[in-house]
Each structure stands twice: as structure tokens, then as C-alpha cells.
JSON list of C-alpha atoms in Angstrom, two decimals:
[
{"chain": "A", "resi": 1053, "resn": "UNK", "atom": "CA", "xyz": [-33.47, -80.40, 7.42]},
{"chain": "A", "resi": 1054, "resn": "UNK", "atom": "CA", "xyz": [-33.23, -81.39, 3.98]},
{"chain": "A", "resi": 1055, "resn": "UNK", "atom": "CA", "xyz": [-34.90, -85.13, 4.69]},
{"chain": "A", "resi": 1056, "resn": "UNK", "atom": "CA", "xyz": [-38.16, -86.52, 3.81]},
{"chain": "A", "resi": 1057, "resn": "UNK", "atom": "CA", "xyz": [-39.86, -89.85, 4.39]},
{"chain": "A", "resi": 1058, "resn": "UNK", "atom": "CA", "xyz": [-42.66, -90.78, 1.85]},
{"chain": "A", "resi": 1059, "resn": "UNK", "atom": "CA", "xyz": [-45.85, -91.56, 2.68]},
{"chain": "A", "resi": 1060, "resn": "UNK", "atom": "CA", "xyz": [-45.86, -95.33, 3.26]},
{"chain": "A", "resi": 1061, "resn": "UNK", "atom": "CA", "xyz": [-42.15, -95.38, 3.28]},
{"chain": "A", "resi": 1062, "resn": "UNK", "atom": "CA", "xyz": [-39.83, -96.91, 6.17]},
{"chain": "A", "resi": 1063, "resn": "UNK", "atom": "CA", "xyz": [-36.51, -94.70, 5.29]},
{"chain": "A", "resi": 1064, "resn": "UNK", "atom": "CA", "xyz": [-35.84, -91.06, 5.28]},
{"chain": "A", "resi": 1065, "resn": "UNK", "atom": "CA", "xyz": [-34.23, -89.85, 1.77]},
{"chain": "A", "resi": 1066, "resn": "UNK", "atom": "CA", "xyz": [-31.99, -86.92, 1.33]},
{"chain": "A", "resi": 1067, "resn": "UNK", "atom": "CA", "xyz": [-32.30, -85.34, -1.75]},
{"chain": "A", "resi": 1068, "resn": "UNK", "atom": "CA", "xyz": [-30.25, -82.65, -3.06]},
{"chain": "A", "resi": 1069, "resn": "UNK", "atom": "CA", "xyz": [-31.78, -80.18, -5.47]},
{"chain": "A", "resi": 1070, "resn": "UNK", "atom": "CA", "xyz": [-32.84, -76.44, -5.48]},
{"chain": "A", "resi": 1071, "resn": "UNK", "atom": "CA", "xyz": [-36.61, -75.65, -5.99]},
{"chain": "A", "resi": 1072, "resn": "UNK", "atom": "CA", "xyz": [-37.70, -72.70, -8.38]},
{"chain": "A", "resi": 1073, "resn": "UNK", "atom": "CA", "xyz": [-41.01, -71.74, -8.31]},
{"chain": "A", "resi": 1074, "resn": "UNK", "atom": "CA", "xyz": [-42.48, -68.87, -10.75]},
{"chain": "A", "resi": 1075, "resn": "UNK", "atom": "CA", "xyz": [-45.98, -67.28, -10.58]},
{"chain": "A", "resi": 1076, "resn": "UNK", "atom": "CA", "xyz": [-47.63, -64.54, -13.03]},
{"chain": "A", "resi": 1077, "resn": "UNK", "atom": "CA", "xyz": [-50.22, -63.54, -10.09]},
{"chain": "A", "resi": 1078, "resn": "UNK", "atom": "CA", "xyz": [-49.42, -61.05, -7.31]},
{"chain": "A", "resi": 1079, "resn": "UNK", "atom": "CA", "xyz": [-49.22, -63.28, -4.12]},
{"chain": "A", "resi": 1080, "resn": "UNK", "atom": "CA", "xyz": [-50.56, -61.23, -1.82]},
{"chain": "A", "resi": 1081, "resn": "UNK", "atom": "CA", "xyz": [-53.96, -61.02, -3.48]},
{"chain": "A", "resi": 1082, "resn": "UNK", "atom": "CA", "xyz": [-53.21, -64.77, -4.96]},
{"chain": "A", "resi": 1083, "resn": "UNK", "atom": "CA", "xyz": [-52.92, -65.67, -0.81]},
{"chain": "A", "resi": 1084, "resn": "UNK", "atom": "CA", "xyz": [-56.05, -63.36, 0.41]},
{"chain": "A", "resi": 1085, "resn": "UNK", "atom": "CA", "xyz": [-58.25, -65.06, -2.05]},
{"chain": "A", "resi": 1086, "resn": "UNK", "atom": "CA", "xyz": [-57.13, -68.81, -1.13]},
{"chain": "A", "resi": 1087, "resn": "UNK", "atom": "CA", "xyz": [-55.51, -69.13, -4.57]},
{"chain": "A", "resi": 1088, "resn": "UNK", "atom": "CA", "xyz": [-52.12, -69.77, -3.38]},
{"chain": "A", "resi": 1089, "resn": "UNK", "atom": "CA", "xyz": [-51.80, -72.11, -0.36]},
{"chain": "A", "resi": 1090, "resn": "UNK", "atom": "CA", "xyz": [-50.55, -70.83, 2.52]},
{"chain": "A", "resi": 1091, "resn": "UNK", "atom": "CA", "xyz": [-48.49, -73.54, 4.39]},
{"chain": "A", "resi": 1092, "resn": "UNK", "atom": "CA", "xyz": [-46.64, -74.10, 0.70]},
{"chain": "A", "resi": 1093, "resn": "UNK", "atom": "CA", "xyz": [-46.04, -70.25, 0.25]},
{"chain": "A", "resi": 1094, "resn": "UNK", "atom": "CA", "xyz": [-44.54, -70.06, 3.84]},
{"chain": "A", "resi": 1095, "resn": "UNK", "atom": "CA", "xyz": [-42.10, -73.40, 2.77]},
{"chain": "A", "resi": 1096, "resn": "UNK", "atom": "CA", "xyz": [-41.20, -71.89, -0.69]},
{"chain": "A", "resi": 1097, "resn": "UNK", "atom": "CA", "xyz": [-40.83, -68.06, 0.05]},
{"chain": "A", "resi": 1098, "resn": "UNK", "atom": "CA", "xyz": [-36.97, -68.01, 0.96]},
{"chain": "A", "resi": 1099, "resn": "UNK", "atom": "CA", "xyz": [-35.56, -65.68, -1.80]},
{"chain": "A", "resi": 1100, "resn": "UNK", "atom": "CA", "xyz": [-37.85, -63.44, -4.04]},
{"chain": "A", "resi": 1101, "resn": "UNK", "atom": "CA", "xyz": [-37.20, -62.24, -7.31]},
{"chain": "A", "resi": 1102, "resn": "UNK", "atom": "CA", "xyz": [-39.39, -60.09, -9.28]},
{"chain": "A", "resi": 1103, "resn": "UNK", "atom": "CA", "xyz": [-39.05, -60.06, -12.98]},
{"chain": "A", "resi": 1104, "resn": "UNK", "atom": "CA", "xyz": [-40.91, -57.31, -15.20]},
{"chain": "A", "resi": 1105, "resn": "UNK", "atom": "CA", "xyz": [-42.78, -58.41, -18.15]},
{"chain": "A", "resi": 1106, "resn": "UNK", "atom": "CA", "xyz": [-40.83, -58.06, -21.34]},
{"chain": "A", "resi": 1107, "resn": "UNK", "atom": "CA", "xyz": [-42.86, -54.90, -22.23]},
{"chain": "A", "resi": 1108, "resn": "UNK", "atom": "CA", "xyz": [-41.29, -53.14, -19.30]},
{"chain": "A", "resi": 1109, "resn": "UNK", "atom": "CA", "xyz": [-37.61, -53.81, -20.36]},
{"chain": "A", "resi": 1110, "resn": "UNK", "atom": "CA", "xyz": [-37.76, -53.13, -24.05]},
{"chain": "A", "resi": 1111, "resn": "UNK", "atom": "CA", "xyz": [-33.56, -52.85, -23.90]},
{"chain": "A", "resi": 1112, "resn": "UNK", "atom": "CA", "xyz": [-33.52, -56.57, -22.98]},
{"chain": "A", "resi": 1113, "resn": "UNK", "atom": "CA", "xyz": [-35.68, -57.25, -26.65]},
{"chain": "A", "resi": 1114, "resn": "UNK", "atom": "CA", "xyz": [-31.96, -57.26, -28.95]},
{"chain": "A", "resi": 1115, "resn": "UNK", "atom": "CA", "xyz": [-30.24, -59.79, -26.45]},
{"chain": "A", "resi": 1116, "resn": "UNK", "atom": "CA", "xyz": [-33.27, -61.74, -26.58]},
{"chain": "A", "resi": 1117, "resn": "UNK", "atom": "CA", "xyz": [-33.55, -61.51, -30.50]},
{"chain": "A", "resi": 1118, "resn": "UNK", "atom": "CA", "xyz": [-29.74, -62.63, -30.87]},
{"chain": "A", "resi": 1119, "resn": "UNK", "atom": "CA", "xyz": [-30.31, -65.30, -28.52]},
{"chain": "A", "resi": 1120, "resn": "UNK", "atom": "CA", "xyz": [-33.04, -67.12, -30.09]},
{"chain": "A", "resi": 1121, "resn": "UNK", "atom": "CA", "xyz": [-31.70, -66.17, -33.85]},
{"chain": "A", "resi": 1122, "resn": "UNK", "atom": "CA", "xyz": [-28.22, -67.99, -33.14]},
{"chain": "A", "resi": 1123, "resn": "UNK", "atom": "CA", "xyz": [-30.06, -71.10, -31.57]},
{"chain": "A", "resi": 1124, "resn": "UNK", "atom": "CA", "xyz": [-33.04, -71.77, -33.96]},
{"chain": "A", "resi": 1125, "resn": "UNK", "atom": "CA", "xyz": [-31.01, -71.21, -37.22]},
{"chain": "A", "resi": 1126, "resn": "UNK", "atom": "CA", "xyz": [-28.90, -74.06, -36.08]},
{"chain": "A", "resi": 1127, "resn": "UNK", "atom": "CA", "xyz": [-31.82, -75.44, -34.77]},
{"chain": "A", "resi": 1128, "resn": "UNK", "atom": "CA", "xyz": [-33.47, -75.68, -37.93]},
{"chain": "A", "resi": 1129, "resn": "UNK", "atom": "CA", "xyz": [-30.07, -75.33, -40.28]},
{"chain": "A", "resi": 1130, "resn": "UNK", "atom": "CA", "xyz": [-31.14, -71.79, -41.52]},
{"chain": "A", "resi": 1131, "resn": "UNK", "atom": "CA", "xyz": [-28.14, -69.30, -42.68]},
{"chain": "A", "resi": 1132, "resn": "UNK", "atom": "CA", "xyz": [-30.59, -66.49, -40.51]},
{"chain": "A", "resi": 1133, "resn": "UNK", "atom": "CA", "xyz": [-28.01, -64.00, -39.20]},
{"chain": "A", "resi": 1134, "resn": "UNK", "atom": "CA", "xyz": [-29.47, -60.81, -39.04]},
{"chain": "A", "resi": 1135, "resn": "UNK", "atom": "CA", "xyz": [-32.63, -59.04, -38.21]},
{"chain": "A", "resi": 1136, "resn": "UNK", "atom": "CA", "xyz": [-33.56, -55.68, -40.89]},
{"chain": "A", "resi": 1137, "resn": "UNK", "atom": "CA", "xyz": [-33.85, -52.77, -38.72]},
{"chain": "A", "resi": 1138, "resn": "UNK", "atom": "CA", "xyz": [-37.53, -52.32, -39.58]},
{"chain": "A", "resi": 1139, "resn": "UNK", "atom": "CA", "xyz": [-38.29, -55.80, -38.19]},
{"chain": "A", "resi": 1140, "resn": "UNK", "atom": "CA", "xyz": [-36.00, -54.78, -35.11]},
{"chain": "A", "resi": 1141, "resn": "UNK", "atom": "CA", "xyz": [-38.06, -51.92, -34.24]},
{"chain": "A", "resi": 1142, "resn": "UNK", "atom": "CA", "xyz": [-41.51, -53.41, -34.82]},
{"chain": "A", "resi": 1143, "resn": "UNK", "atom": "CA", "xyz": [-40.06, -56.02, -32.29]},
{"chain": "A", "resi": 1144, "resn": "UNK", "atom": "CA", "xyz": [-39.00, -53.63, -29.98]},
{"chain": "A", "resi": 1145, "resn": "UNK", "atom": "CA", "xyz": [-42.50, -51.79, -29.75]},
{"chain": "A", "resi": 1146, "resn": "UNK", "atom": "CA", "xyz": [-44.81, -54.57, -29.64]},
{"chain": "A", "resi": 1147, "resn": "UNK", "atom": "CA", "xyz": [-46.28, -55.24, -26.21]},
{"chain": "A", "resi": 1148, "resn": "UNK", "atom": "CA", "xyz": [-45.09, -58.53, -25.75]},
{"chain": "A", "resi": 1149, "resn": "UNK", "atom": "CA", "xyz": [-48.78, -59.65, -24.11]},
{"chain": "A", "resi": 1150, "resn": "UNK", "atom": "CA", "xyz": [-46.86, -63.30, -23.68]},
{"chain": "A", "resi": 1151, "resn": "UNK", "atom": "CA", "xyz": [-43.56, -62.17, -22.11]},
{"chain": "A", "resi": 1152, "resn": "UNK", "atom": "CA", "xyz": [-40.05, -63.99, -23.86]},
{"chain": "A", "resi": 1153, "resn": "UNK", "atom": "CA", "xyz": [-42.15, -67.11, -24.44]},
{"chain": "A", "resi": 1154, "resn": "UNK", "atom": "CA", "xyz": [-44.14, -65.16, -27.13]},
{"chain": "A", "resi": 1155, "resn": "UNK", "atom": "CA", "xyz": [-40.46, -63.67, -28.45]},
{"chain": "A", "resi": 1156, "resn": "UNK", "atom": "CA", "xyz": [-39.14, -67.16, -28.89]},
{"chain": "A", "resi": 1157, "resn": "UNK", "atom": "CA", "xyz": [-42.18, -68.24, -30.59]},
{"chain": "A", "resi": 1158, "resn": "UNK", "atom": "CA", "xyz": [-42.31, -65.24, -33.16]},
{"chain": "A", "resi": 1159, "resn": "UNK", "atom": "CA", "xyz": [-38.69, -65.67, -33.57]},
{"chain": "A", "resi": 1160, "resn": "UNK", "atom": "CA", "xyz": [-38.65, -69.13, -34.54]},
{"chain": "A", "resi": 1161, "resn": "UNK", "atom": "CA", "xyz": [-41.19, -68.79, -36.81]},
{"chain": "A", "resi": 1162, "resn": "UNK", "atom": "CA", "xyz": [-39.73, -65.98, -38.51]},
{"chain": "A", "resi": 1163, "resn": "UNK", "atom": "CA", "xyz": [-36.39, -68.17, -39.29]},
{"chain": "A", "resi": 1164, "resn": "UNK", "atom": "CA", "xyz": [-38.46, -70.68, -40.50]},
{"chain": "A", "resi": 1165, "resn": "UNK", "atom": "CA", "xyz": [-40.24, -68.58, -43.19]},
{"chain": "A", "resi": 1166, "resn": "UNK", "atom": "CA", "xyz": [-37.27, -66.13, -43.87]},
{"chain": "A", "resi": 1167, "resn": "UNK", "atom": "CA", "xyz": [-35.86, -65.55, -47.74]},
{"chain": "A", "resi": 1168, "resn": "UNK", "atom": "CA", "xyz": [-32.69, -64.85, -46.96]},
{"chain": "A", "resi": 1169, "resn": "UNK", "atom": "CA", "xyz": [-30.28, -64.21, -44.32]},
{"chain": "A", "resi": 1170, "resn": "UNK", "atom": "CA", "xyz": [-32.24, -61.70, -42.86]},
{"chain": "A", "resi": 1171, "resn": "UNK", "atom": "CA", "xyz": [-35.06, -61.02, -40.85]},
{"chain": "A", "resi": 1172, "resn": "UNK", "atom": "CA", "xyz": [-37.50, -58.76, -42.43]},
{"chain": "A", "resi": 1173, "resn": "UNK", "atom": "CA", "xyz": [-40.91, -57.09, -40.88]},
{"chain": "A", "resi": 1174, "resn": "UNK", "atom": "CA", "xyz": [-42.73, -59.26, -43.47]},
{"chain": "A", "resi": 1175, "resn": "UNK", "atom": "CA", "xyz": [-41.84, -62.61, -41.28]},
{"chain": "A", "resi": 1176, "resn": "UNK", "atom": "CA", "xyz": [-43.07, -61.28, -38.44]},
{"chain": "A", "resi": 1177, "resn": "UNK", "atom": "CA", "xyz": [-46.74, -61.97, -39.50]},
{"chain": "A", "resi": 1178, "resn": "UNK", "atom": "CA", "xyz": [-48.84, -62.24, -37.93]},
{"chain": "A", "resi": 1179, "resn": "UNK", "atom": "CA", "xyz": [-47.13, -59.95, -34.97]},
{"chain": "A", "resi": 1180, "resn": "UNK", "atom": "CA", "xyz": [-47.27, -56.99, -37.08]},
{"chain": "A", "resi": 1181, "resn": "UNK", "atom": "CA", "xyz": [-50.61, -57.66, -39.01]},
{"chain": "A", "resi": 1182, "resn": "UNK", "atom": "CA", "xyz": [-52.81, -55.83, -36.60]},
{"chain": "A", "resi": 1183, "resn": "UNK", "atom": "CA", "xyz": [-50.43, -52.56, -36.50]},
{"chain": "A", "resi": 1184, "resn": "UNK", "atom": "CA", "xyz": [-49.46, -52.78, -40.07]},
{"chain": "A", "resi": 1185, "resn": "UNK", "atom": "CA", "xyz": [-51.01, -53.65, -43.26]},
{"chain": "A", "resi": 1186, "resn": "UNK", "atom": "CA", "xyz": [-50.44, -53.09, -46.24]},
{"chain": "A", "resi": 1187, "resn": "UNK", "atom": "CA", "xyz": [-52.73, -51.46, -49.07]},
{"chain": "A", "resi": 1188, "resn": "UNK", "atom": "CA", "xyz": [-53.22, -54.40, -50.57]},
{"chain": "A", "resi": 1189, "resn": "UNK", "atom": "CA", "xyz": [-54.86, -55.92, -47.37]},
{"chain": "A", "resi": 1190, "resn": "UNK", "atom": "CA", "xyz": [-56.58, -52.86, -47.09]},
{"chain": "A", "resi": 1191, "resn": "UNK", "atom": "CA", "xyz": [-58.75, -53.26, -50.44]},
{"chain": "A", "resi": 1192, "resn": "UNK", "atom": "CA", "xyz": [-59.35, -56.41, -50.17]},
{"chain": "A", "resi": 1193, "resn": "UNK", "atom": "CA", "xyz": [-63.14, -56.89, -50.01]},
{"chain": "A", "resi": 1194, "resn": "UNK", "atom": "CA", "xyz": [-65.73, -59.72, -50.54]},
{"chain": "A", "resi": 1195, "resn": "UNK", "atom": "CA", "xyz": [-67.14, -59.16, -53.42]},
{"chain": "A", "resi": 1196, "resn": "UNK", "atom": "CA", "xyz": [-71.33, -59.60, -53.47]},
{"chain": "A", "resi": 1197, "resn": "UNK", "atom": "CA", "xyz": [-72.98, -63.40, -54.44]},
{"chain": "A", "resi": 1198, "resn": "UNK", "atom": "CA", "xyz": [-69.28, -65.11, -54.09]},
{"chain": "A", "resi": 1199, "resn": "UNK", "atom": "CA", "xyz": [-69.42, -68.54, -52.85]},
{"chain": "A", "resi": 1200, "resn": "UNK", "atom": "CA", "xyz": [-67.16, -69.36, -50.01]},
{"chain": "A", "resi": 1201, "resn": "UNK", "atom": "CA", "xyz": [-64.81, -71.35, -52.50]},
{"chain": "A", "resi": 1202, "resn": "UNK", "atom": "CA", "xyz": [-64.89, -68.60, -54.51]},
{"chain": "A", "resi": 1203, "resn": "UNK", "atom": "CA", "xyz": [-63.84, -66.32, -51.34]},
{"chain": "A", "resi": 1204, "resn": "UNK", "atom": "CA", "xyz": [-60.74, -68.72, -50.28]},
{"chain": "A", "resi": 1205, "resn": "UNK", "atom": "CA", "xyz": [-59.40, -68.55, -54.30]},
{"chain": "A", "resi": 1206, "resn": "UNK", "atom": "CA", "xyz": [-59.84, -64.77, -53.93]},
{"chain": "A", "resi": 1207, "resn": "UNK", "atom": "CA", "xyz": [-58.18, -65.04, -50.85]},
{"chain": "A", "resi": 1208, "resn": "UNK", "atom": "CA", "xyz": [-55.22, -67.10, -51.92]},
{"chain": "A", "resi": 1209, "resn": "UNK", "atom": "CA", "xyz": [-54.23, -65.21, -55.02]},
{"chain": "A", "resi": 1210, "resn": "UNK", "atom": "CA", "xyz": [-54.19, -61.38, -53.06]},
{"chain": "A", "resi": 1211, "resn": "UNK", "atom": "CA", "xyz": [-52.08, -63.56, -50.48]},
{"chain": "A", "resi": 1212, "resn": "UNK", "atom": "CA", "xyz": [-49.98, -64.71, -53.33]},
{"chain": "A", "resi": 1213, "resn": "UNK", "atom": "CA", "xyz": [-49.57, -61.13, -54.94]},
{"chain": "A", "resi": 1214, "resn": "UNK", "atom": "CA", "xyz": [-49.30, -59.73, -51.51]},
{"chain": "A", "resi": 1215, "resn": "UNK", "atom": "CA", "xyz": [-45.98, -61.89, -51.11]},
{"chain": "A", "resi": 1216, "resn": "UNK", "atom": "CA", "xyz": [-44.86, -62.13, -54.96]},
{"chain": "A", "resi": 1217, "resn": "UNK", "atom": "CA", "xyz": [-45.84, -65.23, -55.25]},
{"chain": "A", "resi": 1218, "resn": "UNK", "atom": "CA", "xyz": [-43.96, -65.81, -52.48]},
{"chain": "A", "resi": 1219, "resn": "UNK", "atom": "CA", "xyz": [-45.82, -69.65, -52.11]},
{"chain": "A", "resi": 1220, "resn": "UNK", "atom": "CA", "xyz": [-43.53, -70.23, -48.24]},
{"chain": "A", "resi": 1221, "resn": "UNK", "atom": "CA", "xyz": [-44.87, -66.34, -46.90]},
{"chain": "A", "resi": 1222, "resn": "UNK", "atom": "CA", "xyz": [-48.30, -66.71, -48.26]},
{"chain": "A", "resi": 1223, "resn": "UNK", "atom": "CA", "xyz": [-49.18, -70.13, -46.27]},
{"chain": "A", "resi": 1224, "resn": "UNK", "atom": "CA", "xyz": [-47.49, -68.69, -43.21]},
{"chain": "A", "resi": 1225, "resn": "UNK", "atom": "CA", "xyz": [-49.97, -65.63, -43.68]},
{"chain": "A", "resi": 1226, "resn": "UNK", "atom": "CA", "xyz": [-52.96, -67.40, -44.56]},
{"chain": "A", "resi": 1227, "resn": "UNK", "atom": "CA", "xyz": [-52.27, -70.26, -41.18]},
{"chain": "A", "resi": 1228, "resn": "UNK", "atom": "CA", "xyz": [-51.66, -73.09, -43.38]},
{"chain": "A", "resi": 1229, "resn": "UNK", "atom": "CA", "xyz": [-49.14, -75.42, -43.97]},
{"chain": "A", "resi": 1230, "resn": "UNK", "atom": "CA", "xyz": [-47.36, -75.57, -48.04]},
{"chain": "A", "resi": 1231, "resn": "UNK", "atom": "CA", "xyz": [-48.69, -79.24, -48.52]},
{"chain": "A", "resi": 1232, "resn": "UNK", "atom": "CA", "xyz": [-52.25, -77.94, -48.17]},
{"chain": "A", "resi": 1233, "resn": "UNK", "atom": "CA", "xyz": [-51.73, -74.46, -49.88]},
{"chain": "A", "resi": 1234, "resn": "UNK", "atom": "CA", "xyz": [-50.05, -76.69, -52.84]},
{"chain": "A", "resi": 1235, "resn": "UNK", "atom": "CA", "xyz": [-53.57, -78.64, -52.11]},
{"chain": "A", "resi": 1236, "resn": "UNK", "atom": "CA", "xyz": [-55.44, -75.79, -53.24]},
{"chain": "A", "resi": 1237, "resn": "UNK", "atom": "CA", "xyz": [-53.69, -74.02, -55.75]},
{"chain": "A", "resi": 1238, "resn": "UNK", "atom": "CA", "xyz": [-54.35, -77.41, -57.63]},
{"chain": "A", "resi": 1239, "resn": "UNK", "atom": "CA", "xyz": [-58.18, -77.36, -56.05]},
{"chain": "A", "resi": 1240, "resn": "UNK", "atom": "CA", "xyz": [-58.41, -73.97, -57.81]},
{"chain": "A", "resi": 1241, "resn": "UNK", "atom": "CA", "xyz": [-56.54, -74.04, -61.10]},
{"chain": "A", "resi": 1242, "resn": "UNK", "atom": "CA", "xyz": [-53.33, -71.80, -60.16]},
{"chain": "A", "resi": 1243, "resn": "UNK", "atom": "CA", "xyz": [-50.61, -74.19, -60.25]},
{"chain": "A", "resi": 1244, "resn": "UNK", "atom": "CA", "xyz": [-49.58, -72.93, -63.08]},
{"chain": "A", "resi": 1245, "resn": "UNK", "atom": "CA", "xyz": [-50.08, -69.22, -62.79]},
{"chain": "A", "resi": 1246, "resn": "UNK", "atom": "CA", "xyz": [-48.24, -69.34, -59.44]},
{"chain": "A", "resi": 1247, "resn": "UNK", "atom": "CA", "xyz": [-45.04, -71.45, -60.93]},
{"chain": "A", "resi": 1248, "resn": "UNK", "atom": "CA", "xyz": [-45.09, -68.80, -63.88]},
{"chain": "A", "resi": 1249, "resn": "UNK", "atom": "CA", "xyz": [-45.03, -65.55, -61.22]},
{"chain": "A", "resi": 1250, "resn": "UNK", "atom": "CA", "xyz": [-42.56, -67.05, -59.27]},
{"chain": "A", "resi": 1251, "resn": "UNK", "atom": "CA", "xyz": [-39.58, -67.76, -61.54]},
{"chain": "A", "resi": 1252, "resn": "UNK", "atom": "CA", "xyz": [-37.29, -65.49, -61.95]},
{"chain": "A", "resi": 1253, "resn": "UNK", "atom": "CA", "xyz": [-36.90, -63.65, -65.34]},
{"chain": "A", "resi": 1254, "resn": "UNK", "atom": "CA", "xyz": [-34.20, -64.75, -68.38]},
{"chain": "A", "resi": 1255, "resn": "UNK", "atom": "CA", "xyz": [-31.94, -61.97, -68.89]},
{"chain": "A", "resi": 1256, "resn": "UNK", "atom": "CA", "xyz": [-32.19, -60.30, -72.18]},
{"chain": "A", "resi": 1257, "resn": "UNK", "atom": "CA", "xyz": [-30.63, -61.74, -74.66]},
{"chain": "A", "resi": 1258, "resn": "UNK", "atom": "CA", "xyz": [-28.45, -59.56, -77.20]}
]
């Protein structure tokens, strides 16, 4: 009847709103198992939609993509337009294990870290570091007798070579923020050596 009267309360109120409720468990075993109470299911369960996981509607990935592209470069004032078609299909084949949510995430992030204009496989780390890596992830190896420091410098500079020197891509990679991969290329000595690999070449001079 669209009235309630709160516990302790001496008037009725009529609100006016529409309830939404969303679930990621299959009621009927969610209801058999007393995970889903009954007497609120039977309230609730006017009109039910069912809406596949992402993974199941790979066509909807592109509208998704442009959607969250267009809002978090003006979100976060990035000139991101476009997404480089390798990055478009490694989005389109991953399995999406945390439905759009995960796609917003990875999408935000990867306007955040971008170059350019563009969209590239590379920002999509770590989403495509399990499928994908590159030989130079592939050789890298601890060598016997190093200390841990010793192992996070090592680490650092195959990052930074990884990325050329790319100091923004290589603290995304490594799960760091700048300030504390600045931190350590200071801790370690490579200040320097990073600034130099990093700036672009004079032109030859006649």
C-alpha cells in the first residue's frame, strides 16, 4: 500500500521511491540454503532481470570502453581518445572475473598512466601481465647471493628498460606510486642514469 509506520512511530509515512535490488548468487540455491531470506525475497521479487557476466557479452566490451574513456579523461583532464587495436582486443578476450566494475577500474587506470592519446596494451598492466609478457620479463632471474636490496635495484632498472625509462609505466608495473619510485631511484643511485635514458635525443647538428 505504499505506507509504513516506524517502529516507535505514531504516523504512517508515504514514501515514494523504486527499490533495486542486485544479487551475484542464484536465488534458488541462495533461498534453499537460508542465505537469502524468504519473507524479503517474496516482498522484493516483482520484476526479474537477469544480466550475464561481462564475459558472456563480449560485443557490449567497445560501448563499455567508450563509455568509461570519455568520462575519466575528463575526469582526470587526460586528452585519452582512443584505444590501439591491440589493447582493444586484449580487452575484448579477457574474462572479465569482476564483471564492468573490473572494466571501469582497468580503464581508469589505463588513462591515468597513458603517453599519449591512445590506449596501448602496455597500460593495461597488470590485466595483460599473466597472458602476455614480454622477453624481457621472461629472463629476468634472481641472480645467486643477491641481497633483497640488491633484488628490488635489479628489479627497478629491468622495469625501467622494460618501459624506456618510462619512470610513470614502470611504478604502475612495479605497484608503486612515482613519489616512492623517485624514493628509490635516489635510495639506489639511478637518478641520474634514469634522467639521462629518458630525454629525448638533440638532433644532429650539421
Amino acid at each position: 500500500d505504499r505506507e509504513f509506520r516506524p517502529v516507535g512511530g505514531s504516523r504512517a509515512i508515504q514514501p515514494n521511491f523504486r527499490l533495486v535490488s542486485a544479487t551475484n548468487v542464484n536465488t534458488d540455491t541462495a533461498l534453499s540454503q537460508g542465505k537469502i531470506r524468504e519473507d524479503l525475497y517474496f516482498r522484493i521479487n516483482t520484476v526479474m532481470l537477469y544480466i550475464p557476466p561481462l564475459r558472456e557479452r563480449p560485443e557490449d566490451i567497445p560501448l563499455l570502453v567508450e563509455h568509461f574513456l570519455n568520462k575519466f579523461s575528463t575526469l582526470h583532464e587526460r586528452d585519452v581518445t582512443s584505444v590501439h587495436p591491440d589493447a582493444a582486443k586484449a580487452l575484448r578476450e579477457y574474462a572479465w572475473p569482476g564483471n564492468v566494475r573490473e572494466l571501469e577500474h582497468v580503464i581508469e587506470r589505463a588513462v591515468i598512466v597513458a603517453d599519449g592519446g591512445e590506449i596501448t596494451r602496455d597500460d593495461l598492466m597488470p590485466l595483460t601481465r599473466d597472458d602476455e609478457r614480454t622477453p624481457q620479463s621472461r629472463d629476468f632471474a634472481i641472480p645467486p647471493h643477491y641481497t633483497l636490496a640488491e633484488i628490488e635495484k635489479l628489479a627497478i632498472v629491468q622495469t625501467l628498460e622494460r618501459t624506456h625509462w618510462n619512470k610513470r609505466k614502470a611504478a604502475s608495473i612495479l605497484g608503486v606510486y612515482r613519489p616512492t619510485l623517485y624514493h628509490k631511484l635516489k635510495k639506489y643511485n639511478l637518478i641520474g642514469q634514469a634522467d639521462v635514458r629518458s630525454r629525448p635525443k638533440k638532433p644532429a647538428e650539421d
